Amino acid sequence: MSKRNQSQNEIAFVHKRKTNMSGLTVARLQLFHYPSSTVRTTVISSKLHHSFPSSNRYRPRTLHNFSTSGIAQSSSSSSIVGDLLDYLNESWTPFHATAEAKRLLIDAGFELLNENDEWELKPGGGYFFTRNMSCLVAFAVGQKYSVGNGFHIIAAHTDSPCLKLKPKSASSKSGYLMVNVQTYGGGLWHTWFDRDLTVAGRVIVRGSDGSFLHKLVKVKRPLLRVPTLAIHLDRTVNKDGFKPNLETQLIPLLATKSEETSVEPKEKSSTSSSKVTHHPQLMQILSQELGCGTDDIASIELNICDTQPSCLGGANNEFIFSGRLDNLASSYCGLRALIDSCVSPSNLSSEHAIRMVALFDNEEVGSDSYQGAGAPTMFQAIRRIVGSLAHEHVSETSFECTIRQSFLVSADMAHGVHPNFSEKHEEHHRPEMQKGLVIKHNANQRYATSGVTAFLFKEIAKLHNLPTQEFVVRNDMGCGSTIGPILASGVGIRTVDCGIAQLSMHSVREICGTEDIDIAYRHFKAFYESFSSIDKKLIVDF
């Protein structure tokens, strides 16, 4: 391919929508390698009231698909890779990921529910609710749904290993202002050294009327850095390995300490405990971002985040380089598949089931939380949905029948074979990038896949000409787990564990293949649209 044609195709890829606005064209072109989190295309539609209107519907953004070489090629099919990059660049924390998912659902015509209210649901309607603003459950009701029919669910998680500010983060060492952090999850912590870091998360702000407001904050400029020790002072590091003490040596620098600066302000306010426990400079930056006074900040919950944007990489732009691919890539593919499977009223006209996506927090630390998969959030929602649609008391038998007819896809990223460490994989189960979703098996039930659930999921792929791969861990190595077994054992729902192959899992910067994103999206969308017809052909228990 000539450089001229390649350049034209790159422009075609970035130019997500036809537009005559030269400024937007230039902006999108500049985002081809480093998409800015400040620029995104917003789709506007009116709020849904109990059913999807035929107009004002979400229209998927049409992109050019990726060929096997990874170069953007003109095609009638579409790619969601550009939209995933936008999502990743917005979603620095589980709170931001949930807020962005909320925006996409509202734009698509889904109605926001409150868990504290009674729900009035109707067939053909799309609905969702959030919990803790870090967990989200969305669903669309088939027009032909009747009580006892199943739910077709894709579940993923919004959290990733990261550093979090300690409740008392202000400290100082050797003339520097430092920020004390906790390690969250099983991160590759050495990858966080020498990165341009900042903070993002949520803040509780006092309103002028005495109320308390929940706000999200994201400081986009580099604020923090964890510097490595010079090799001149650690001559054996390349031979012995880099093994930092996570309590004493994984502490980000915020600023130099002047003589006038102290860890605590001279005048302490009884109404401003955050100022006492966090550096005034940090609190001032947060107040500027939020447009409030430092005394108005009542509480903060912040993550340390890498400022480098998610982008395309590789010689043919066939890779995605990004933080938090585990597991925001799965979350977005599942969310987008649900939205696009309901893009017009006809999509639900012959559906007997309920389509659902559930995005949980705290998977990386075991899921045992109010907003995690270990809580009964999803199954309580199923019971409420069934009850609302029945317009009467639902018997335990009806709920049990619903669960037995339901199917759960636990979507979490998978370990692609590493070219430099291929011996770490079982010889005959080495998932590769760009080869489709990886179905995960484990005889000891670290994954919830069974022979039946794997068969059904592969039948969907077969029907739509989509590739799949399979993974088992070596017998001499430990196996990680997912939310799959947690949810499967909660009430006894059929479950398959699957994921997109990736490298550098739990690094501050991960990598996956662009084609796998589109394959996962198409597989998930096919699951919503085809599972009912496939499932009724197989009878196991009778």
Coordinates of C-alpha atoms in Angstrom, one line a residue:
M1 CA 0.0 0.0 0.0
S2 CA 1.3 3.4 -0.9
K3 CA 1.9 6.0 1.8
R4 CA -0.7 8.2 0.2
N5 CA -3.4 5.5 0.4
Q6 CA -2.4 4.5 3.9
S7 CA -2.7 8.2 5.0
Q8 CA -6.1 8.4 3.4
N9 CA -7.3 5.3 5.2
E10 CA -5.9 6.6 8.5
I11 CA -7.9 9.8 8.1
A12 CA -11.0 7.8 7.2
F13 CA -10.6 5.8 10.4
V14 CA -10.3 8.9 12.6
H15 CA -13.1 10.8 10.9
K16 CA -15.8 9.0 12.8
R17 CA -18.7 10.9 11.4
K18 CA -19.2 12.7 8.1
T19 CA -18.7 16.4 8.7
N20 CA -17.9 19.6 6.9
M21 CA -16.4 21.1 10.0
S22 CA -12.7 21.3 9.2
G23 CA -11.9 22.0 12.9
L24 CA -13.5 18.7 14.0
T25 CA -11.7 16.8 11.2
V26 CA -8.4 18.1 12.3
A27 CA -9.2 17.4 15.9
R28 CA -10.1 13.8 15.2
L29 CA -7.0 13.3 13.0
Q30 CA -4.8 14.5 15.9
L31 CA -6.5 11.8 18.1
F32 CA -5.4 9.0 15.8
H33 CA -2.5 8.1 18.0
Y34 CA -3.3 9.9 21.3
P35 CA -7.0 10.5 21.7
S36 CA -7.7 13.3 24.2
S37 CA -10.1 12.6 27.0
T38 CA -11.4 16.1 26.6
V39 CA -12.8 15.6 23.0
R40 CA -15.6 13.2 22.4
T41 CA -18.7 12.9 20.2
T42 CA -21.9 12.9 22.2
V43 CA -25.1 11.4 20.8
I44 CA -28.2 13.2 22.0
S45 CA -31.7 11.7 22.3
S46 CA -34.7 12.3 24.4
K47 CA -35.3 10.5 27.6
L48 CA -37.0 7.1 27.4
H49 CA -40.3 6.6 29.2
H50 CA -40.9 2.8 29.5
S51 CA -40.3 2.0 25.9
F52 CA -37.9 2.8 23.1
P53 CA -39.4 5.5 20.8
S54 CA -39.0 4.8 17.1
S55 CA -37.3 8.2 16.7
N56 CA -34.6 9.7 18.9
R57 CA -32.8 6.4 19.0
Y58 CA -29.1 5.9 19.5
R59 CA -27.3 5.5 16.3
P60 CA -24.0 3.6 16.5
R61 CA -21.0 5.7 15.3
T62 CA -19.9 4.2 12.0
L63 CA -16.2 3.6 11.7
H64 CA -14.1 1.7 9.2
N65 CA -13.2 -1.8 10.2
F66 CA -9.7 -3.2 10.6
S67 CA -8.3 -5.6 8.1
T68 CA -6.1 -8.6 9.1
S69 CA -3.1 -6.3 8.7
G70 CA -4.5 -3.8 11.2
I71 CA -4.7 -0.9 8.7
A72 CA -8.1 0.8 8.6
Q73 CA -9.9 -0.3 5.4
S74 CA -13.1 1.0 3.9
S75 CA -15.9 -1.5 4.5
S76 CA -19.6 -1.7 5.1
S77 CA -19.0 -3.3 8.5
S78 CA -18.2 -1.1 11.5
S79 CA -15.5 -1.0 14.2
I80 CA -16.0 0.2 17.8
V81 CA -12.3 0.6 18.4
G82 CA -12.3 4.4 18.2
D83 CA -15.3 4.6 20.6
L84 CA -13.5 2.2 23.0
L85 CA -10.5 4.6 23.0
D86 CA -12.8 7.4 23.9
Y87 CA -14.4 5.4 26.7
L88 CA -11.0 4.4 28.1
N89 CA -9.8 8.0 28.0
E90 CA -12.9 9.1 30.0
S91 CA -12.8 6.2 32.4
W92 CA -9.8 6.7 34.7
T93 CA -11.6 5.3 37.7
P94 CA -14.6 2.9 38.3
F95 CA -16.7 6.1 39.1
H96 CA -15.8 7.7 35.7
A97 CA -16.4 4.4 33.9
T98 CA -19.8 4.1 35.4
A99 CA -20.6 7.7 34.7
E100 CA -19.6 7.3 31.1
A101 CA -21.7 4.1 30.8
K102 CA -24.6 6.0 32.3
R103 CA -24.2 8.8 29.7
L104 CA -24.1 6.3 26.8
L105 CA -27.3 4.5 28.1
I106 CA -29.2 7.7 28.5
D107 CA -28.2 8.9 25.0
A108 CA -29.4 5.5 23.8
G109 CA -32.8 6.0 25.3
F110 CA -32.5 3.8 28.5
E111 CA -34.4 5.1 31.5
L112 CA -32.5 5.6 34.8
L113 CA -34.1 3.8 37.8
N114 CA -33.6 4.4 41.5
E115 CA -33.1 1.3 43.6
N116 CA -35.1 3.1 46.4
D117 CA -38.2 3.5 44.3
E118 CA -40.9 1.2 43.0
W119 CA -40.2 0.2 39.4
E120 CA -42.8 0.3 36.6
L121 CA -41.4 -1.6 33.7
K122 CA -42.9 -2.6 30.4
P123 CA -42.0 -5.0 27.6
G124 CA -39.9 -3.3 25.0
G125 CA -38.4 -0.9 27.5
G126 CA -34.8 -0.3 28.4
Y127 CA -33.7 0.6 32.0
F128 CA -30.6 0.8 34.2
F129 CA -29.5 1.8 37.7
T130 CA -26.2 2.4 39.4
R131 CA -24.9 1.5 42.8
N132 CA -22.1 3.5 44.5
M133 CA -21.5 5.1 41.1
S134 CA -19.1 2.3 40.5
C135 CA -21.5 -0.6 39.7
L136 CA -24.2 -0.5 37.0
V137 CA -26.9 -2.9 35.8
A138 CA -28.8 -2.2 32.5
F139 CA -31.5 -4.3 30.8
A140 CA -33.9 -4.4 27.9
V141 CA -37.2 -6.3 28.1
G142 CA -38.2 -8.4 25.1
Q143 CA -41.7 -7.5 23.7
K144 CA -42.7 -11.2 24.0
Y145 CA -41.4 -11.6 27.5
S146 CA -43.6 -13.6 30.0
V147 CA -42.9 -14.4 33.6
G148 CA -40.5 -17.4 34.0
N149 CA -38.5 -16.6 30.8
G150 CA -34.8 -16.2 31.2
F151 CA -32.3 -13.4 31.4
H152 CA -29.3 -13.2 29.0
I153 CA -26.5 -11.5 30.9
I154 CA -23.0 -10.2 30.2
A155 CA -21.1 -9.4 33.4
A156 CA -17.8 -7.6 33.7
H157 CA -16.0 -5.3 36.2
T158 CA -15.1 -1.7 36.3
D159 CA -12.1 -1.7 38.6
S160 CA -8.4 -2.3 37.8
P161 CA -5.3 -2.6 40.0
C162 CA -4.1 0.9 41.0
L163 CA -2.8 3.0 43.8
K164 CA -5.3 4.8 46.1
L165 CA -4.7 7.7 48.5
K166 CA -4.6 6.7 52.1
P167 CA -7.2 8.4 54.4
K168 CA -4.2 10.5 55.7
S169 CA -2.1 11.0 52.7
A170 CA 0.1 14.0 53.6
S171 CA 3.7 13.3 54.5
S172 CA 7.1 14.7 53.8
K173 CA 10.6 13.3 53.3
S174 CA 14.0 14.9 52.6
G175 CA 12.4 18.2 51.6
Y176 CA 9.7 16.7 49.4
L177 CA 5.9 16.7 49.9
M178 CA 4.8 13.1 49.4
V179 CA 1.4 11.4 49.0
N180 CA 0.9 8.2 50.9
V181 CA -0.9 5.5 49.0
Q182 CA -2.4 2.0 49.3
T183 CA -2.0 -0.7 46.7
Y184 CA -5.3 -1.9 45.3
G185 CA -5.4 -5.4 43.8
G186 CA -2.5 -7.4 42.4
G187 CA -0.7 -4.8 40.3
L188 CA 2.6 -5.0 38.6
W189 CA 3.8 -2.2 40.8
H190 CA 7.2 -1.7 39.3
T191 CA 5.5 -0.4 36.2
W192 CA 4.1 2.6 38.1
F193 CA 7.6 4.0 38.6
D194 CA 8.7 6.9 36.4
R195 CA 5.2 7.5 35.0
D196 CA 3.5 10.9 34.8
L197 CA 0.8 10.4 37.4
T198 CA -2.2 12.4 38.7
V199 CA -5.3 11.9 40.7
A200 CA -9.0 11.2 39.9
G201 CA -12.0 9.9 41.8
R202 CA -14.9 11.3 43.7
V203 CA -15.4 14.0 46.2
I204 CA -18.2 14.9 48.6
V205 CA -18.8 18.7 48.5
R206 CA -20.9 20.8 50.8
G207 CA -23.6 22.7 49.1
S208 CA -24.5 26.3 50.0
D209 CA -27.8 25.0 51.3
G210 CA -26.2 22.6 53.7
S211 CA -26.6 19.6 51.4
F212 CA -23.8 17.3 50.3
L213 CA -23.1 16.8 46.6
H214 CA -21.4 13.8 45.0
K215 CA -19.0 15.0 42.3
L216 CA -16.4 13.3 40.1
V217 CA -13.0 14.9 39.6
K218 CA -10.1 14.3 37.2
V219 CA -6.9 16.3 37.2
K220 CA -5.6 15.9 33.7
R221 CA -2.1 17.3 34.1
P222 CA 0.8 15.3 35.6
L223 CA 0.9 16.0 39.4
L224 CA 2.8 13.0 40.8
R225 CA 5.7 10.8 40.1
V226 CA 7.4 7.8 41.7
P227 CA 11.0 8.1 40.7
T228 CA 13.3 5.0 40.5
L229 CA 16.7 5.0 42.2
A230 CA 19.6 5.8 39.8
I231 CA 21.6 2.7 38.8
H232 CA 24.7 4.4 40.2
L233 CA 23.1 3.9 43.6
D234 CA 21.8 0.4 42.9
R235 CA 24.4 -1.3 40.9
T236 CA 22.9 -4.8 41.2
V237 CA 19.3 -4.0 40.2
N238 CA 19.6 -5.5 36.7
K239 CA 21.1 -8.7 38.1
D240 CA 19.0 -9.1 41.3
G241 CA 15.8 -7.5 40.1
F242 CA 13.8 -4.5 41.1
K243 CA 12.0 -5.3 44.3
P244 CA 10.7 -2.1 45.9
N245 CA 9.2 -2.0 49.4
L246 CA 5.6 -1.1 48.7
E247 CA 5.2 0.7 52.0
T248 CA 8.3 2.9 52.0
Q249 CA 9.4 3.1 48.4
L250 CA 6.2 3.4 46.4
I251 CA 5.3 6.9 47.5
P252 CA 4.7 9.5 44.9
L253 CA 6.3 13.0 45.0
L254 CA 3.9 15.9 44.9
A255 CA 6.1 19.0 45.3
T256 CA 9.2 20.3 47.0
K257 CA 8.8 21.5 50.5
S258 CA 9.4 25.2 51.2
E259 CA 10.2 26.5 54.6
E260 CA 6.7 28.0 54.9
T261 CA 5.1 24.7 54.0
S262 CA 4.1 22.2 56.6
V263 CA 2.1 19.0 56.4
E264 CA -0.7 20.5 58.4
P265 CA -2.0 24.1 58.0
K266 CA -1.4 26.4 61.0
E267 CA -5.2 27.1 61.4
K268 CA -7.2 23.9 61.6
S269 CA -10.9 24.1 60.7
S270 CA -13.3 21.8 62.6
T271 CA -15.4 21.6 59.4
S272 CA -12.5 20.8 57.1
S273 CA -10.9 17.5 58.2
S274 CA -9.7 16.8 54.6
K275 CA -7.4 19.8 54.8
V276 CA -5.7 18.4 57.9
T277 CA -5.0 15.0 56.4
H278 CA -4.1 15.9 52.8
H279 CA -1.6 18.5 51.5
P280 CA -3.1 22.0 51.2
Q281 CA -1.6 22.2 47.7
L282 CA -3.5 19.0 46.6
M283 CA -6.7 20.3 48.2
Q284 CA -6.3 23.6 46.3
I285 CA -5.9 21.8 43.0
L286 CA -9.1 19.8 43.7
S287 CA -11.1 22.9 44.7
Q288 CA -10.0 24.6 41.4
E289 CA -11.1 21.6 39.4
L290 CA -14.5 21.4 41.3
G291 CA -15.1 25.1 41.4
C292 CA -15.5 25.3 45.1
G293 CA -13.6 26.3 48.2
T294 CA -11.2 24.0 49.9
D295 CA -13.4 24.2 53.1
D296 CA -16.4 22.9 51.0
I297 CA -14.6 19.6 50.3
A298 CA -15.9 17.2 53.0
S299 CA -14.5 13.9 51.8
I300 CA -12.3 12.5 49.0
E301 CA -11.8 9.1 47.5
L302 CA -9.0 9.3 44.9
N303 CA -7.0 6.9 42.7
I304 CA -3.6 7.6 41.3
C305 CA -3.9 7.5 37.5
D306 CA -1.5 7.5 34.6
T307 CA -1.9 10.5 32.4
Q308 CA -0.8 8.9 29.1
P309 CA -3.8 8.5 26.9
S310 CA -5.1 5.2 25.4
C311 CA -4.0 4.9 21.8
L312 CA -3.4 2.7 18.8
G313 CA 0.1 1.1 18.5
G314 CA 2.1 -1.3 16.4
A315 CA 3.4 -1.0 12.9
N316 CA -0.1 -1.4 11.4
N317 CA -2.0 0.2 14.3
E318 CA -3.2 -3.3 15.2
F319 CA -2.7 -2.9 19.0
I320 CA -4.4 -0.9 21.7
F321 CA -1.9 0.5 24.3
S322 CA -3.8 1.5 27.4
G323 CA -4.2 1.3 31.1
R324 CA -7.3 -0.5 32.5
L325 CA -8.0 -2.8 29.6
D326 CA -8.6 -5.3 32.3
N327 CA -11.5 -5.0 32.4
L328 CA -12.9 -1.9 30.8
A329 CA -12.5 -3.4 27.3
S330 CA -14.9 -6.2 28.3
S331 CA -17.2 -3.7 30.0
Y332 CA -17.4 -1.5 27.0
C333 CA -17.9 -4.4 24.5
G334 CA -20.8 -5.8 26.6
L335 CA -22.4 -2.4 27.2
R336 CA -22.2 -1.5 23.5
A337 CA -23.5 -4.9 22.4
L338 CA -26.6 -4.4 24.6
I339 CA -27.2 -0.9 23.3
D340 CA -26.7 -1.8 19.7
S341 CA -28.9 -5.0 20.0
C342 CA -31.8 -2.6 20.9
V343 CA -31.1 0.0 18.3
S344 CA -34.6 -0.1 16.9
P345 CA -37.9 -1.3 18.3
S346 CA -37.9 -4.3 15.9
N347 CA -34.8 -5.7 17.7
L348 CA -36.9 -6.6 20.7
S349 CA -40.2 -7.4 18.9
S350 CA -39.6 -11.1 18.8
E351 CA -37.5 -11.4 22.0
H352 CA -38.9 -13.6 24.8
A353 CA -36.0 -13.0 27.2
I354 CA -34.5 -10.0 29.0
R355 CA -31.1 -8.8 27.9
M356 CA -28.9 -7.5 30.7
V357 CA -25.4 -6.2 31.3
A358 CA -23.9 -6.0 34.8
L359 CA -20.7 -4.1 35.6
F360 CA -19.4 -4.6 39.1
D361 CA -16.7 -2.9 41.2
N362 CA -14.0 -4.6 43.4
E363 CA -13.4 -7.7 41.4
E364 CA -9.7 -7.2 41.7
V365 CA -9.9 -7.6 45.5
G366 CA -12.4 -10.4 45.7
S367 CA -15.8 -8.8 44.9
D368 CA -17.0 -8.9 48.6
S369 CA -18.5 -5.4 48.8
Y370 CA -21.7 -3.5 48.5
Q371 CA -20.9 -2.7 44.9
G372 CA -19.1 -6.0 44.0
A373 CA -20.4 -9.2 42.4
G374 CA -20.4 -10.9 45.8
A375 CA -23.4 -8.7 46.7
P376 CA -26.9 -9.9 45.7
T377 CA -27.3 -6.8 43.4
M378 CA -27.9 -8.5 40.2
F379 CA -30.2 -11.2 41.5
Q380 CA -32.2 -8.7 43.6
A381 CA -32.7 -6.8 40.4
I382 CA -33.8 -9.9 38.5
R383 CA -36.4 -10.6 41.1
R384 CA -37.7 -7.0 41.1
I385 CA -37.8 -7.0 37.3
V386 CA -39.8 -10.2 37.2
G387 CA -42.2 -8.9 39.9
S388 CA -42.7 -5.6 38.2
L389 CA -43.5 -7.2 34.8
A390 CA -45.8 -9.7 36.5
H391 CA -47.8 -6.9 38.2
E392 CA -48.4 -9.3 41.1
H393 CA -46.5 -11.3 43.7
V394 CA -44.0 -13.6 42.1
S395 CA -43.8 -17.0 43.5
E396 CA -40.4 -18.5 44.4
T397 CA -41.0 -21.1 41.7
S398 CA -41.4 -18.4 39.0
F399 CA -38.1 -16.8 40.1
E400 CA -36.3 -20.2 40.1
C401 CA -37.6 -21.0 36.7
T402 CA -36.3 -17.6 35.5
I403 CA -32.8 -18.4 36.8
R404 CA -32.8 -21.9 35.3
Q405 CA -33.6 -20.5 31.9
S406 CA -31.0 -17.7 32.2
F407 CA -27.4 -17.6 30.9
L408 CA -24.5 -15.6 32.1
V409 CA -21.4 -14.6 30.1
S410 CA -18.6 -13.7 32.6
A411 CA -16.4 -11.4 30.5
D412 CA -12.9 -10.8 31.8
M413 CA -9.6 -10.3 30.0
A414 CA -7.6 -13.4 29.2
H415 CA -3.8 -14.2 29.2
G416 CA -2.5 -14.2 25.6
V417 CA 0.6 -16.2 24.9
H418 CA 3.7 -14.0 25.5
P419 CA 6.2 -14.5 22.7
N420 CA 9.1 -14.2 25.2
F421 CA 7.6 -16.5 27.8
S422 CA 5.6 -19.0 25.8
E423 CA 6.6 -21.8 28.2
K424 CA 4.3 -20.2 30.8
H425 CA 1.3 -21.5 28.8
E426 CA 0.0 -25.0 28.5
E427 CA 1.3 -26.3 25.2
H428 CA -2.0 -26.8 23.5
H429 CA -3.9 -23.8 25.0
R430 CA -2.0 -20.7 23.9
P431 CA -4.5 -17.9 23.0
E432 CA -3.2 -15.4 20.5
M433 CA -4.2 -11.8 19.8
Q434 CA -6.6 -11.2 16.8
K435 CA -7.9 -14.7 17.0
G436 CA -11.2 -14.1 18.9
L437 CA -12.6 -14.6 22.4
V438 CA -10.9 -17.0 24.7
I439 CA -13.2 -19.5 26.5
K440 CA -11.6 -20.2 29.9
H441 CA -11.7 -23.7 31.5
N442 CA -10.6 -24.9 34.9
A443 CA -11.4 -28.3 36.4
N444 CA -11.2 -26.9 39.9
Q445 CA -13.9 -24.3 39.1
R446 CA -11.8 -21.2 39.2
Y447 CA -13.7 -20.5 36.0
A448 CA -17.4 -21.3 35.8
T449 CA -17.3 -22.8 32.2
S450 CA -18.8 -26.2 31.8
G451 CA -19.0 -28.4 28.7
V452 CA -22.6 -27.3 28.1
T453 CA -22.0 -23.6 28.5
A454 CA -18.9 -23.6 26.4
F455 CA -20.8 -25.5 23.6
L456 CA -23.7 -23.0 23.7
F457 CA -21.3 -20.0 23.5
K458 CA -19.3 -21.6 20.7
E459 CA -22.5 -22.3 18.8
I460 CA -23.3 -18.6 18.7
A461 CA -19.8 -18.0 17.3
K462 CA -20.2 -20.7 14.7
L463 CA -23.6 -19.3 13.6
H464 CA -22.0 -15.9 13.0
N465 CA -18.6 -17.1 11.7
L466 CA -16.7 -15.8 14.6
P467 CA -13.4 -17.4 15.9
T468 CA -13.0 -18.7 19.4
Q469 CA -10.0 -20.0 21.4
E470 CA -9.7 -22.0 24.6
F471 CA -7.5 -21.6 27.7
V472 CA -6.5 -23.8 30.6
V473 CA -3.7 -23.0 33.0
R474 CA -0.8 -25.4 33.4
N475 CA -1.1 -28.0 36.1
D476 CA 2.0 -26.7 37.8
M477 CA 0.8 -23.1 38.0
G478 CA -1.9 -21.4 40.1
C479 CA -5.1 -20.2 38.3
G480 CA -6.7 -16.8 38.8
S481 CA -10.5 -16.4 39.0
T482 CA -13.3 -14.1 37.9
I483 CA -16.8 -13.1 39.0
G484 CA -18.1 -16.1 37.0
P485 CA -17.9 -18.7 39.8
I486 CA -19.2 -16.1 42.3
L487 CA -22.3 -15.4 40.3
A488 CA -22.8 -19.0 39.1
S489 CA -22.8 -20.3 42.6
G490 CA -24.9 -17.5 44.0
V491 CA -28.2 -18.8 42.8
G492 CA -27.2 -21.5 40.3
I493 CA -27.1 -19.7 36.9
R494 CA -25.5 -21.3 33.8
T495 CA -22.2 -19.5 33.2
V496 CA -19.4 -19.4 30.7
D497 CA -16.1 -17.5 31.4
C498 CA -14.5 -15.8 28.4
G499 CA -12.2 -12.9 27.7
I500 CA -10.1 -11.0 25.2
A501 CA -6.5 -12.1 24.9
Q502 CA -4.1 -9.4 26.2
L503 CA -0.5 -9.0 27.3
S504 CA 0.9 -7.0 30.3
M505 CA -2.1 -7.8 32.4
H506 CA -2.2 -5.7 35.6
S507 CA 0.6 -3.4 34.3
V508 CA 0.0 0.4 34.4
R509 CA 0.0 0.0 30.6
E510 CA -1.6 -3.0 28.9
I511 CA -2.0 -4.2 25.3
C512 CA -4.6 -6.0 23.3
G513 CA -5.5 -6.5 19.6
T514 CA -7.9 -4.2 17.8
E515 CA -9.6 -7.0 15.9
D516 CA -10.3 -8.9 19.1
I517 CA -12.3 -5.8 20.3
D518 CA -14.6 -6.0 17.3
I519 CA -14.8 -9.8 17.5
A520 CA -15.8 -9.6 21.1
Y521 CA -18.4 -6.9 20.4
R522 CA -19.9 -8.9 17.6
H523 CA -19.9 -12.1 19.7
F524 CA -21.7 -10.4 22.6
K525 CA -24.2 -8.7 20.3
A526 CA -24.8 -12.1 18.6
F527 CA -25.3 -13.6 22.1
Y528 CA -28.1 -11.1 22.8
E529 CA -29.8 -11.6 19.4
S530 CA -29.3 -15.4 18.9
F531 CA -29.1 -17.2 22.3
S532 CA -32.9 -17.8 22.7
S533 CA -33.1 -19.7 19.4
I534 CA -29.9 -21.8 20.1
D535 CA -30.8 -22.6 23.7
K536 CA -34.1 -24.1 23.0
K537 CA -32.5 -26.7 20.7
L538 CA -30.5 -28.3 23.6
I539 CA -32.1 -30.1 26.6
V540 CA -29.9 -31.4 29.3
D541 CA -32.1 -32.0 32.3
F542 CA -35.6 -33.5 31.8

